Amino acid sequence: LTGVPREHRAYQYLLAHAIPGDPHHVLQTFDRWCYHCEHLSCVGPVKGRIVERLLAERAPRRVLELGTYCGYGTVLLAQGLLPGARLYTVEVNPEHAAVAEKVIRLAGFDEQKVELIVGPSEEVIPQLREKHGLLQADFIFMDHWKRCYLRDLQLLESHQLLAPGATVLADNVLFPGAPHFLQYAKTCGRYRCKVHRASLEY
């Protein structure tokens, strides 16, 4: 009714209630909005704990996120990185990217820590090395269009952007589902696969 997109409404709520520079509080405020006001398809706190645990186990230096949306997953990833580690996040929708940029900076992460790249993943991935200086990623978080998962994984492979022993974490592979990606990951012989059971967001 207001003509203001819900992503912008969520950001206004963050501005009013979140503590600037406190990523944990920014995520908690996001969660409050999503539980009590409007649903946003962010990672959420339940799956967020899986992401946090894997980050702590792997301690990656270079992280690539495909699908920034409003920046929830980006803040979650960035707060779990060691000093000197860097996060590259890719969002196709310029309006969502504009909101995410504000959320990321509100949480206290500068461009040295988090680089937001706006554009389709199939165009951005081939340019990551030359244009953005990402030689290889140790940790990849896929949370964009499920139909793009397999294509983008194979793009990362063909451009040699996966570091040896890299972790690829893909959200919602069972529902809404990314069956071709899942089948490839299980049968191509390059990956050891584990499915983490979780509920849908919020």
Short mmCIF file of C-alpha atoms in Angstrom, two decimals:
data_model
loop_
_atom_site.label_atom_id
_atom_site.label_comp_id
_atom_site.label_asym_id
_atom_site.label_seq_id
_atom_site.Cartn_x
_atom_site.Cartn_y
_atom_site.Cartn_z
CA LEU A 1 0.00 0.00 0.00
CA THR A 2 2.86 2.38 0.75
CA GLY A 3 4.68 1.61 -2.50
CA VAL A 4 7.82 0.90 -0.45
CA PRO A 5 9.27 -2.57 -1.15
CA ARG A 6 9.41 -4.87 1.88
CA GLU A 7 13.21 -5.04 1.66
CA HIS A 8 13.31 -1.26 2.18
CA ARG A 9 10.79 -1.54 5.03
CA ALA A 10 13.06 -4.11 6.68
CA TYR A 11 16.04 -1.78 6.32
CA GLN A 12 14.10 1.11 7.88
CA TYR A 13 13.34 -1.20 10.82
CA LEU A 14 17.04 -2.05 11.11
CA LEU A 15 17.96 1.64 11.08
CA ALA A 16 15.51 2.30 13.90
CA HIS A 17 16.36 -0.70 16.10
CA ALA A 18 19.77 -2.23 15.28
CA ILE A 19 23.03 -1.16 16.94
CA PRO A 20 25.36 0.15 14.20
CA GLY A 21 28.64 -1.72 13.98
CA ASP A 22 27.26 -4.75 15.85
CA PRO A 23 26.70 -7.51 13.24
CA HIS A 24 25.20 -9.93 15.76
CA HIS A 25 22.60 -7.37 16.81
CA VAL A 26 21.87 -6.47 13.17
CA LEU A 27 21.06 -10.16 12.49
CA GLN A 28 18.92 -10.43 15.63
CA THR A 29 16.97 -7.33 14.56
CA PHE A 30 16.51 -8.81 11.08
CA ASP A 31 15.18 -11.99 12.70
CA ARG A 32 12.70 -10.03 14.81
CA TRP A 33 11.38 -8.30 11.70
CA CYS A 34 11.03 -11.58 9.80
CA TYR A 35 9.35 -13.42 12.67
CA HIS A 36 6.92 -10.69 13.69
CA CYS A 37 6.45 -8.31 10.72
CA GLU A 38 7.11 -9.67 7.23
CA HIS A 39 8.77 -12.79 5.87
CA LEU A 40 12.00 -12.30 3.94
CA SER A 41 13.85 -15.26 2.46
CA CYS A 42 17.02 -14.72 4.46
CA VAL A 43 19.11 -17.59 5.83
CA GLY A 44 17.63 -17.15 9.29
CA PRO A 45 19.00 -18.20 12.69
CA VAL A 46 18.49 -21.99 12.41
CA LYS A 47 20.42 -22.47 9.17
CA GLY A 48 22.65 -19.60 10.24
CA ARG A 49 24.11 -21.80 12.99
CA ILE A 50 25.14 -24.36 10.35
CA VAL A 51 26.90 -21.63 8.37
CA GLU A 52 28.65 -20.34 11.49
CA ARG A 53 29.83 -23.82 12.50
CA LEU A 54 31.24 -24.60 9.05
CA LEU A 55 33.01 -21.23 8.88
CA ALA A 56 34.59 -21.85 12.28
CA GLU A 57 35.72 -25.34 11.19
CA ARG A 58 37.13 -24.28 7.81
CA ALA A 59 38.53 -20.80 8.68
CA PRO A 60 38.50 -19.68 5.00
CA ARG A 61 40.55 -16.73 3.76
CA ARG A 62 38.51 -16.04 0.61
CA VAL A 63 34.73 -16.49 0.61
CA LEU A 64 32.32 -16.15 -2.31
CA GLU A 65 28.58 -15.69 -1.76
CA LEU A 66 26.21 -16.04 -4.72
CA GLY A 67 22.91 -14.31 -3.91
CA THR A 68 23.31 -11.34 -1.56
CA TYR A 69 19.61 -10.41 -1.41
CA CYS A 70 19.29 -8.02 1.59
CA GLY A 71 22.69 -8.79 3.05
CA TYR A 72 21.64 -11.08 5.92
CA GLY A 73 23.83 -13.99 4.76
CA THR A 74 26.63 -11.56 3.95
CA VAL A 75 26.68 -10.17 7.49
CA LEU A 76 26.47 -13.72 8.87
CA LEU A 77 29.47 -14.79 6.78
CA ALA A 78 31.50 -11.63 7.36
CA GLN A 79 31.19 -11.78 11.15
CA GLY A 80 32.62 -15.32 11.12
CA LEU A 81 35.74 -14.45 9.12
CA LEU A 82 39.23 -14.23 10.56
CA PRO A 83 41.15 -10.93 10.40
CA GLY A 84 42.49 -10.39 6.88
CA ALA A 85 39.92 -12.72 5.27
CA ARG A 86 37.74 -11.28 2.51
CA LEU A 87 34.18 -11.87 1.30
CA TYR A 88 32.97 -11.33 -2.27
CA THR A 89 29.19 -11.31 -2.64
CA VAL A 90 27.26 -11.27 -5.94
CA GLU A 91 23.70 -9.97 -6.41
CA VAL A 92 21.86 -9.74 -9.73
CA ASN A 93 19.09 -7.36 -8.58
CA PRO A 94 20.34 -3.73 -8.29
CA GLU A 95 17.52 -2.74 -5.88
CA HIS A 96 18.30 -5.61 -3.52
CA ALA A 97 22.01 -4.84 -3.83
CA ALA A 98 21.38 -1.21 -2.82
CA VAL A 99 19.63 -2.37 0.37
CA ALA A 100 22.31 -4.99 1.04
CA GLU A 101 25.08 -2.41 0.69
CA LYS A 102 23.50 -0.30 3.43
CA VAL A 103 22.92 -3.33 5.68
CA ILE A 104 26.53 -4.52 5.28
CA ARG A 105 27.93 -1.07 6.11
CA LEU A 106 25.46 -0.66 9.01
CA ALA A 107 26.85 -3.91 10.44
CA GLY A 108 30.31 -2.36 10.35
CA PHE A 109 32.01 -4.05 7.38
CA ASP A 110 33.96 -1.89 4.94
CA GLU A 111 34.87 -2.60 1.32
CA GLN A 112 38.16 -4.18 2.34
CA LYS A 113 36.24 -6.88 4.23
CA VAL A 114 33.20 -7.24 1.97
CA GLU A 115 33.05 -6.46 -1.76
CA LEU A 116 29.53 -6.35 -3.20
CA ILE A 117 29.40 -7.09 -6.94
CA VAL A 118 26.19 -6.31 -8.84
CA GLY A 119 25.43 -8.43 -11.91
CA PRO A 120 24.33 -11.87 -13.13
CA SER A 121 26.48 -14.62 -11.63
CA GLU A 122 27.18 -16.15 -15.05
CA GLU A 123 28.79 -12.86 -16.11
CA VAL A 124 30.51 -12.07 -12.81
CA ILE A 125 32.15 -15.47 -12.17
CA PRO A 126 34.38 -15.39 -15.30
CA GLN A 127 35.56 -11.88 -14.28
CA LEU A 128 36.32 -12.61 -10.62
CA ARG A 129 40.04 -13.19 -11.12
CA GLU A 130 40.84 -10.38 -13.57
CA LYS A 131 38.42 -7.71 -12.40
CA HIS A 132 38.10 -8.38 -8.66
CA GLY A 133 41.34 -10.12 -7.75
CA LEU A 134 39.77 -13.33 -6.45
CA LEU A 135 42.26 -16.01 -7.45
CA GLN A 136 40.47 -18.89 -5.72
CA ALA A 137 37.72 -19.23 -3.11
CA ASP A 138 38.04 -21.53 -0.09
CA PHE A 139 34.34 -21.29 0.83
CA ILE A 140 31.37 -20.75 -1.48
CA PHE A 141 27.86 -20.07 -0.22
CA MET A 142 25.13 -20.48 -2.85
CA ASP A 143 21.81 -18.88 -2.00
CA HIS A 144 20.61 -17.45 -5.32
CA TRP A 145 18.34 -18.95 -7.99
CA LYS A 146 18.35 -22.74 -7.51
CA ARG A 147 18.33 -23.35 -11.27
CA CYS A 148 21.71 -21.57 -11.44
CA TYR A 149 23.48 -23.75 -8.86
CA LEU A 150 24.81 -26.39 -11.24
CA ARG A 151 25.73 -23.93 -13.99
CA ASP A 152 27.61 -21.70 -11.55
CA LEU A 153 29.43 -24.57 -9.85
CA GLN A 154 30.65 -25.74 -13.24
CA LEU A 155 31.64 -22.16 -14.13
CA LEU A 156 33.70 -21.97 -10.93
CA GLU A 157 35.34 -25.27 -11.88
CA SER A 158 36.09 -24.27 -15.48
CA HIS A 159 37.64 -20.96 -14.35
CA GLN A 160 39.66 -22.78 -11.66
CA LEU A 161 38.19 -20.63 -8.91
CA LEU A 162 37.77 -23.44 -6.36
CA ALA A 163 40.76 -23.76 -4.04
CA PRO A 164 41.91 -27.32 -3.22
CA GLY A 165 39.65 -28.64 -0.46
CA ALA A 166 37.14 -25.79 -0.90
CA THR A 167 33.75 -26.04 0.80
CA VAL A 168 30.61 -25.42 -1.28
CA LEU A 169 27.54 -24.79 0.87
CA ALA A 170 24.25 -24.62 -1.04
CA ASP A 171 20.95 -23.59 0.55
CA ASN A 172 17.50 -25.07 -0.23
CA VAL A 173 18.74 -27.96 -2.41
CA LEU A 174 15.82 -30.19 -1.31
CA PHE A 175 13.07 -27.55 -1.24
CA PRO A 176 12.43 -25.62 -3.47
CA GLY A 177 15.19 -27.92 -4.73
CA ALA A 178 18.21 -28.08 -7.03
CA PRO A 179 18.08 -31.74 -8.13
CA HIS A 180 20.55 -31.48 -11.05
CA PHE A 181 23.10 -29.72 -8.85
CA LEU A 182 22.66 -32.35 -6.14
CA GLN A 183 22.98 -35.24 -8.57
CA TYR A 184 26.12 -33.76 -10.12
CA ALA A 185 27.75 -33.08 -6.74
CA LYS A 186 27.05 -36.66 -5.62
CA THR A 187 28.11 -38.45 -8.80
CA CYS A 188 30.87 -36.41 -10.50
CA GLY A 189 33.56 -37.76 -8.15
CA ARG A 190 34.97 -34.34 -7.18
CA TYR A 191 33.04 -33.78 -3.96
CA ARG A 192 32.21 -35.41 -0.66
CA CYS A 193 28.58 -34.54 0.04
CA LYS A 194 26.64 -34.00 3.22
CA VAL A 195 23.02 -32.87 3.53
CA HIS A 196 22.26 -30.69 6.56
CA ARG A 197 18.65 -31.02 7.65
CA ALA A 198 16.97 -27.75 8.59
CA SER A 199 13.58 -26.09 8.63
CA LEU A 200 12.53 -23.36 6.20
CA GLU A 201 13.37 -19.81 7.22
CA TYR A 202 11.24 -18.38 10.03
#
